[in-house]
Structure formats: C-alpha cells, structure tokens
Amino acid sequence: MKESKYVTIYKEWKEKIESGQIAEGERLPTESSLMESYQVSRDTVRKSLNLLEQNGYIQRGRGRASLVMPKQRYTFPLSEIASFQEVNKLSNAHAETEVVNLDILQDSHKIKKIFQQSVNGEVYELIRVRRMKDEAVILDKDYFVRDVVPRLPLNECKVSVYRYLEEELGLQISYAVKEITVQKANAEDYELLDMGDYNMVVVVKSHTYLENNTLFQCTESRHRPDKFRFVDLAKRKL
Amino acid sequence: MKESKYVTIYKEWKEKIESGQIAEGERLPTESSLMESYQVSRDTVRKSLNLLEQNGYIQRGRGRASLVMPKQRYTFPLSEIASFQEVNKLSNAHAETEVVNLDILQDSHKIKKIFQQSVNGEVYELIRVRRMKDEAVILDKDYFVRDVVPRLPLNECKVSVYRYLEEELGLQISYAVKEITVQKANAEDYELLDMGDYNMVVVVKSHTYLENNTLFQCTESRHRPDKFRFVDLAKRKL
DNA sequence: CAGTGGTCTAGACCACATT
DNA sequence: ATGTGGTCTAGACCACTGT
C-alpha cells in the first residue's frame, strides 16, 4: 500500500517544523504555492495542512497563511499512543527497563477483571520497572491477548514491545482509551519502586484497539508522582 | 456568519449518537445515502464524518460503513476545553462553586511569573472553590488579561465564566495548552480545601488562546487526588 | 483592492470488505 | 461481483486579511 501524497507532504513539513527549519511564528507558503511546488490539487494540499493543524504544528485562519506554532505546544509526551521509549527520547532522560516478570494467565475470571470485559483465550502478563538515574520510578503492567500476540519473546520486552508488535507482527494499532487517576500506593508499589516519602502513585490505565476494532492489550502504568507529567493541546469542541 | 453544512450534519449525528438513538456498535448510513438525504456533495458528507471520527464518535474504515463507538470512549471530562460546569453536567454530581476572591493584579513581575511569559496590562485574579457533597475538593485560580476582558462581573463568576466570555463578550476561544502534574499540597490547599488524609494535589495548569493567537487566560486548577479523573482517546500519530 | 483560506460541487480511480 | 470508503482532481464562490 503506497503512502498517500498528502501524508508525504504532511511528513515533510512536520519534519521542517520539528527540526526548526521554519521558526515558530513564521508562515508557511500559501496553498496555491504548495499546489505549484508539489504539482497536486488544492484538496491534497489542504489535507496535509489539516494534519499539521490537528497535530498542533500550525494554526490556520481565513485570509492569512498558516502560522507555525511554538514548539512547546506540540510536544505531548502522553496524549498520543506513545511508548515509554518514545517519551524517553523526547525527555532526554537516560532510562532503563527491567523485566520483572513475563507470564501467561489462563484464569478467565482474573483476565476479565483486568480487562474489565470478557476476553477470549489466554493473555500474556508482562511486568516491568522503569529506572531513571538508578531510581525505580515507573511500574508497567502490560497484558496482551494471545489470540493476537501468540508469542512474546523476552528480549523484545527489554526494548520496545510496540516496535515488535507493529514491525514484526504487522499489527495495525488504531487507538487507545486512557484514564489517569491518583491512588494510594499499594504493597507492590512499595516493593518494586523507590517510593521515598511518597505514599501515592499516578495510575495510567489504557486499553488499546486494533484497526479492526478488537481489544488486544491493556496496560496499567504506575508512576511515582514527581516523575509524572502530562501535556495536552485541547481544542474547542464543536 | 452562517453555519456550514457539514457542521450542521455533524451536530445532527453527534446528537443522535449521544442520545443513544443509534446504539453503539451500529453502523451509520453509507456516504452515498447521506449525500442523497441531505442533497450535498460527497466532500461535504465526508467533512462531517471526519469531525465525528476526530471527536471519537465513530470509527471508519475502507469498504465498510462507519461504526458507532461505545459511549465510554467519547466522554472525555478534560481532554477538550471544558469548564467545570460542563464536566459537572456529565458526571451527574451535584456541585457548588464559591468565589473566594476576585482581584486585579498590577505587578507586571508577578503577572509574568504566573503566565510564564510577559503580558500587557493588568490581569484579573479569580479564586474559586468547588464543592461536591459539601466537601471542598477543587481550588481554581483563574487569571484573565484585562486588555481582552475589561470587566468581569462577580455574578458571572458564580456560574460559568466561559459562557460570559463567549456569549457576552463574543470571544472566540481557539485552543488551550494543559499540563497535569502531582505536587505536595501547600498551605493554601490545606486552608481552602478539605484535604482529609491527603497530602498531595493534582495540578492542572492551562493557557488559553484566542482565534487570533493571543494568550488571554491562564488557570491553575488544584484537585484533591480522589476527585481527579482524566480520560483521553489517543490516536496513533502519523 | 488583491490575495488567501473556507466551503461546496462533480466526477474519477483504486483498495478493501462483504457477500 | 458489488458496494464502500480513501484518495485525487478541477473548478467555483464567498468571507475574511492585509495593504
């Protein structure tokens, strides 16, 4: 499946903006000049600009060329489906991952409780601890449906599970529903994390769905409060 | 300025989905039948469907009609620019608002510190406490640039400031940048909120911008941890 | 005023889902 | 095989921005 023209154009300008080739506050070329340079129709150009706008890179308006937004406004560590590796890259913080446990769960009652809905077959349980500067600050508990992920090599868990799922298994991840709450730390948190003085954790629960709308993963990510930060760009809803 | 056709169609179907006239898991009419019933071009129909998809109401895919998503996935209490009143309505919880203080700040140094950037002129400072079931659980500190909001009637603060800004002043709110962190509670939190056993608060800081890209408001919303919940729909980024 | 983006139309081809 | 949505094109009119 070839990449669409408008995605190509989008990526090109996204890159230019991210790399700072176009300073914030600068204007993009007009739609007509973009049509000219790429030899495409206006609709195609506008689709690219739509993507740039939706992802917070530019702001558009009648009668004026698109404006490049300040960088801060499009670096969302968590509002997209981002794995720890990606967040890590953005924050420049050296971090390490330790696999605590990799197991297979068969008790359908227990599985249903974790996923908060019934799931066919077995699931992998992957528990990992994330370390920053030698402090254990994040506890990740991932659960994968084995009907979709039949094998989960241990060495892939140490790097990026998402990379393995998308590139090796060819899974098309579509969207995830995430919920953030703050809870009292439990025994497991105290055992596996360096909690220091803190007695609470930030809990990010997420359910991840494929293109064909099937639930295939859920995650519970428990953060020490000082190591948690979420940035979001909220647009006025129609 | 008349409302566009595609926005009208979008709102109509959004309403149908929210009210449950179309059950989750059901399919929408096909694009061609929508063109037929509204007597519009395909592009117009597709713009409406784009909006529905972006806001998490439907899921689309090649070769099949759009699918209505489960309700849970589009009730985001905080991922849009939602005022307390709107969130309140969704959560069915009876809540009250008490205005603690309404003041005008003139010290440009102090203002700059609050906004984290320089701002022209004076700003309103509005401090409110939100009560649920007679417990003070949220502390809201709003700051409005007086160049944009010259007057801020006290009685409007008790209801919805956003309603006043949009309907009375005709301001076009465009987007907001929000940041969520968890911090130790300070003296003010203990004084104004019923903190109970808790010693931390969830801090939501947001900067709100108008259509013309000017910063006109910033807010610091401090929540007791048990009364904080954030739900988000994350799409795979291109 | 000219230029720009916002909306709308009509028609075309393709890839994929369903049957 | 048919129908569906995904992409692309070409042309049109209007509302707003900037000068």
Tab-separated table of C-alpha atoms in Angstrom, chain A:
chain	number	residue	atom	x	y	z
A	1	MET	CA	0.000	0.000	0.000
A	2	LYS	CA	1.659	3.194	-1.206
A	3	GLU	CA	1.729	6.223	1.053
A	4	SER	CA	-0.729	8.928	0.077
A	5	LYS	CA	0.538	12.168	-1.369
A	6	TYR	CA	-0.929	14.244	1.387
A	7	VAL	CA	0.745	12.142	4.072
A	8	THR	CA	4.061	12.599	2.314
A	9	ILE	CA	3.627	16.352	2.187
A	10	TYR	CA	2.485	16.372	5.810
A	11	LYS	CA	5.545	14.475	6.962
A	12	GLU	CA	7.849	16.742	5.008
A	13	TRP	CA	6.552	19.899	6.670
A	14	LYS	CA	6.220	18.266	10.063
A	15	GLU	CA	9.925	17.454	9.766
A	16	LYS	CA	10.766	21.010	8.706
A	17	ILE	CA	8.909	22.415	11.679
A	18	GLU	CA	10.270	19.942	14.208
A	19	SER	CA	13.838	20.474	13.052
A	20	GLY	CA	13.395	24.220	13.317
A	21	GLN	CA	13.993	24.898	9.633
A	22	ILE	CA	10.901	27.018	9.934
A	23	ALA	CA	10.967	29.111	13.067
A	24	GLU	CA	7.909	29.410	15.237
A	25	GLY	CA	5.836	32.413	14.334
A	26	GLU	CA	6.869	32.085	10.668
A	27	ARG	CA	4.296	31.489	7.982
A	28	LEU	CA	4.006	28.509	5.686
A	29	PRO	CA	3.785	29.005	1.906
A	30	THR	CA	0.275	29.698	0.676
A	31	GLU	CA	-1.914	26.853	-0.512
A	32	SER	CA	-1.556	27.862	-4.131
A	33	SER	CA	2.222	27.914	-3.996
A	34	LEU	CA	2.208	24.492	-2.342
A	35	MET	CA	-0.025	23.226	-5.158
A	36	GLU	CA	2.517	24.623	-7.561
A	37	SER	CA	5.621	23.140	-5.918
A	38	TYR	CA	4.171	19.660	-5.405
A	39	GLN	CA	2.055	19.677	-8.561
A	40	VAL	CA	-1.012	18.473	-6.707
A	41	SER	CA	-4.588	19.653	-6.360
A	42	ARG	CA	-5.714	22.060	-3.707
A	43	ASP	CA	-7.611	19.363	-1.818
A	44	THR	CA	-4.444	17.342	-1.404
A	45	VAL	CA	-2.581	20.333	-0.018
A	46	ARG	CA	-5.424	21.064	2.344
A	47	LYS	CA	-5.439	17.501	3.651
A	48	SER	CA	-1.777	17.892	4.566
A	49	LEU	CA	-2.451	21.198	6.276
A	50	ASN	CA	-5.352	19.614	8.150
A	51	LEU	CA	-2.999	17.015	9.563
A	52	LEU	CA	-0.467	19.654	10.568
A	53	GLU	CA	-3.201	21.633	12.271
A	54	GLN	CA	-4.714	18.632	14.048
A	55	ASN	CA	-1.355	17.679	15.454
A	56	GLY	CA	-0.734	21.195	16.692
A	57	TYR	CA	2.075	22.207	14.355
A	58	ILE	CA	0.310	25.107	12.676
A	59	GLN	CA	-2.628	27.381	13.199
A	60	ARG	CA	-4.792	28.367	10.246
A	61	GLY	CA	-7.258	31.107	9.579
A	62	ARG	CA	-9.156	32.872	6.838
A	63	GLY	CA	-7.294	35.222	4.628
A	64	ARG	CA	-3.853	34.521	6.032
A	65	ALA	CA	-1.190	31.878	5.512
A	66	SER	CA	-0.743	29.144	8.123
A	67	LEU	CA	1.249	30.060	11.200
A	68	VAL	CA	3.847	27.777	12.796
A	69	MET	CA	3.067	27.187	16.466
A	70	PRO	CA	5.593	27.400	19.306
A	71	LYS	CA	7.367	24.098	19.844
A	72	GLN	CA	6.111	23.608	23.374
A	73	ARG	CA	2.610	23.233	22.038
A	74	TYR	CA	3.194	20.096	20.053
A	75	THR	CA	5.416	18.070	22.348
A	76	PHE	CA	2.785	15.943	24.023
A	77	PRO	CA	4.550	13.222	25.983
A	78	LEU	CA	1.385	11.236	26.544
A	79	SER	CA	-1.613	12.461	24.611
A	80	GLU	CA	-0.816	10.184	21.729
A	81	ILE	CA	-0.183	6.487	21.901
A	82	ALA	CA	3.424	6.820	22.893
A	83	SER	CA	5.531	4.051	24.310
A	84	PHE	CA	7.974	4.623	27.116
A	85	GLN	CA	10.837	4.549	24.617
A	86	GLU	CA	9.364	7.432	22.636
A	87	VAL	CA	8.647	9.504	25.709
A	88	ASN	CA	12.115	8.734	26.897
A	89	LYS	CA	13.666	10.018	23.689
A	90	LEU	CA	11.764	13.279	23.976
A	91	SER	CA	12.662	13.936	27.570
A	92	ASN	CA	16.381	13.293	27.041
A	93	ALA	CA	16.479	11.408	30.314
A	94	HIS	CA	18.535	8.248	30.322
A	95	ALA	CA	16.328	5.471	31.440
A	96	GLU	CA	16.488	1.726	31.784
A	97	THR	CA	13.917	-1.007	31.735
A	98	GLU	CA	13.958	-4.135	33.864
A	99	VAL	CA	11.641	-7.026	33.139
A	100	VAL	CA	10.305	-8.245	36.477
A	101	ASN	CA	8.047	-10.967	35.201
A	102	LEU	CA	6.670	-12.481	31.989
A	103	ASP	CA	3.851	-14.921	32.473
A	104	ILE	CA	0.780	-16.414	30.858
A	105	LEU	CA	-2.591	-16.025	32.552
A	106	GLN	CA	-5.327	-18.585	31.982
A	107	ASP	CA	-7.907	-17.835	34.659
A	108	SER	CA	-10.655	-16.199	32.611
A	109	HIS	CA	-12.216	-14.689	35.717
A	110	LYS	CA	-8.983	-12.913	36.610
A	111	ILE	CA	-8.490	-11.843	32.995
A	112	LYS	CA	-11.951	-10.360	32.825
A	113	LYS	CA	-11.248	-8.367	35.960
A	114	ILE	CA	-8.055	-6.940	34.488
A	115	PHE	CA	-9.549	-6.056	31.113
A	116	GLN	CA	-12.880	-5.022	32.616
A	117	GLN	CA	-14.563	-7.024	29.894
A	118	SER	CA	-14.508	-10.620	28.710
A	119	VAL	CA	-11.630	-11.713	26.522
A	120	ASN	CA	-11.132	-14.902	24.546
A	121	GLY	CA	-8.281	-17.221	25.437
A	122	GLU	CA	-5.134	-16.584	27.410
A	123	VAL	CA	-3.195	-13.382	27.950
A	124	TYR	CA	0.456	-12.531	28.489
A	125	GLU	CA	1.282	-10.665	31.646
A	126	LEU	CA	4.382	-8.507	31.395
A	127	ILE	CA	5.622	-6.580	34.398
A	128	ARG	CA	8.419	-4.088	34.003
A	129	VAL	CA	10.117	-1.445	36.117
A	130	ARG	CA	11.466	1.764	34.575
A	131	ARG	CA	14.535	3.319	36.141
A	132	MET	CA	15.721	6.863	35.821
A	133	LYS	CA	19.063	7.761	37.363
A	134	ASP	CA	19.072	4.413	39.196
A	135	GLU	CA	15.747	5.083	40.815
A	136	ALA	CA	12.798	2.814	40.080
A	137	VAL	CA	10.038	5.298	39.302
A	138	ILE	CA	7.535	3.596	36.983
A	139	LEU	CA	5.851	0.206	37.246
A	140	ASP	CA	4.332	-1.033	33.991
A	141	LYS	CA	1.927	-3.965	33.886
A	142	ASP	CA	1.036	-4.955	30.318
A	143	TYR	CA	-1.458	-7.585	29.262
A	144	PHE	CA	-1.612	-8.924	25.688
A	145	VAL	CA	-4.316	-11.134	24.217
A	146	ARG	CA	-2.647	-14.313	22.930
A	147	ASP	CA	-5.113	-14.698	20.081
A	148	VAL	CA	-3.426	-11.622	18.611
A	149	VAL	CA	0.047	-11.954	20.117
A	150	PRO	CA	0.810	-15.698	20.163
A	151	ARG	CA	4.460	-15.273	21.039
A	152	LEU	CA	6.197	-12.561	23.044
A	153	PRO	CA	9.979	-13.004	23.047
A	154	LEU	CA	11.566	-11.916	26.301
A	155	ASN	CA	14.311	-9.911	24.635
A	156	GLU	CA	11.726	-7.794	22.785
A	157	CYS	CA	10.256	-6.822	26.133
A	158	LYS	CA	13.506	-5.195	27.145
A	159	VAL	CA	13.442	-2.870	24.170
A	160	SER	CA	10.147	-1.779	22.659
A	161	VAL	CA	7.151	-4.088	22.642
A	162	TYR	CA	5.358	-1.692	20.298
A	163	ARG	CA	8.100	-1.932	17.721
A	164	TYR	CA	7.857	-5.734	17.845
A	165	LEU	CA	4.076	-5.680	17.517
A	166	GLU	CA	3.976	-3.251	14.625
A	167	GLU	CA	7.062	-4.227	12.662
A	168	GLU	CA	7.406	-7.941	13.387
A	169	LEU	CA	3.780	-8.956	13.766
A	170	GLY	CA	2.438	-6.280	11.428
A	171	LEU	CA	-0.315	-5.243	13.813
A	172	GLN	CA	-2.231	-2.101	12.922
A	173	ILE	CA	-2.734	-0.207	16.157
A	174	SER	CA	-5.635	2.187	15.841
A	175	TYR	CA	-6.416	3.943	19.105
A	176	ALA	CA	-6.256	3.656	22.860
A	177	VAL	CA	-8.517	4.807	25.653
A	178	LYS	CA	-6.512	6.136	28.588
A	179	GLU	CA	-7.564	7.001	32.096
A	180	ILE	CA	-5.453	8.878	34.611
A	181	THR	CA	-6.142	8.727	38.332
A	182	VAL	CA	-4.144	9.166	41.520
A	183	GLN	CA	-4.249	6.455	44.144
A	184	LYS	CA	-2.660	5.410	47.399
A	185	ALA	CA	0.405	3.281	46.795
A	186	ASN	CA	-0.054	-0.433	47.435
A	187	ALA	CA	2.356	-3.063	48.745
A	188	GLU	CA	3.587	-3.893	45.257
A	189	ASP	CA	4.427	-0.255	44.580
A	190	TYR	CA	6.487	-0.032	47.743
A	191	GLU	CA	8.205	-3.292	46.911
A	192	LEU	CA	9.163	-2.559	43.326
A	193	LEU	CA	9.516	1.219	43.232
A	194	ASP	CA	11.737	3.617	45.134
A	195	MET	CA	8.851	5.492	46.678
A	196	GLY	CA	10.864	7.720	49.006
A	197	ASP	CA	8.483	9.896	51.029
A	198	TYR	CA	5.648	9.459	48.587
A	199	ASN	CA	2.604	7.436	49.509
A	200	MET	CA	0.624	7.865	46.289
A	201	VAL	CA	1.045	6.866	42.665
A	202	VAL	CA	-0.321	8.197	39.384
A	203	VAL	CA	-2.113	5.354	37.623
A	204	VAL	CA	-2.491	5.434	33.831
A	205	LYS	CA	-4.767	2.667	32.603
A	206	SER	CA	-5.116	2.140	28.898
A	207	HIS	CA	-6.969	-0.179	26.563
A	208	THR	CA	-5.513	-0.488	23.080
A	209	TYR	CA	-7.502	-1.424	19.985
A	210	LEU	CA	-6.545	-2.593	16.504
A	211	GLU	CA	-7.781	-1.268	13.157
A	212	ASN	CA	-10.468	-3.931	13.110
A	213	ASN	CA	-11.715	-2.663	16.453
A	214	THR	CA	-10.646	-5.594	18.607
A	215	LEU	CA	-9.196	-5.026	22.046
A	216	PHE	CA	-5.790	-6.667	22.161
A	217	GLN	CA	-3.934	-5.052	25.031
A	218	CYS	CA	-4.387	-3.274	28.291
A	219	THR	CA	-1.819	-1.594	30.457
A	220	GLU	CA	-1.567	-0.268	33.966
A	221	SER	CA	1.285	2.156	34.368
A	222	ARG	CA	2.047	3.324	37.905
A	223	HIS	CA	4.210	6.420	38.269
A	224	ARG	CA	5.863	7.993	41.255
A	225	PRO	CA	4.160	11.403	41.440
A	226	ASP	CA	7.260	13.530	40.889
A	227	LYS	CA	8.082	11.661	37.688
A	228	PHE	CA	4.725	12.182	36.102
A	229	ARG	CA	3.845	14.978	33.706
A	230	PHE	CA	1.130	15.092	31.083
A	231	VAL	CA	0.816	17.832	28.472
A	232	ASP	CA	-2.149	18.173	26.167
A	233	LEU	CA	-3.370	20.506	23.475
A	234	ALA	CA	-7.108	20.946	23.873
A	235	LYS	CA	-9.165	22.360	21.054
A	236	ARG	CA	-12.565	23.895	21.475
A	237	LYS	CA	-15.094	21.237	20.718
A	238	LEU	CA	-17.834	21.975	18.189
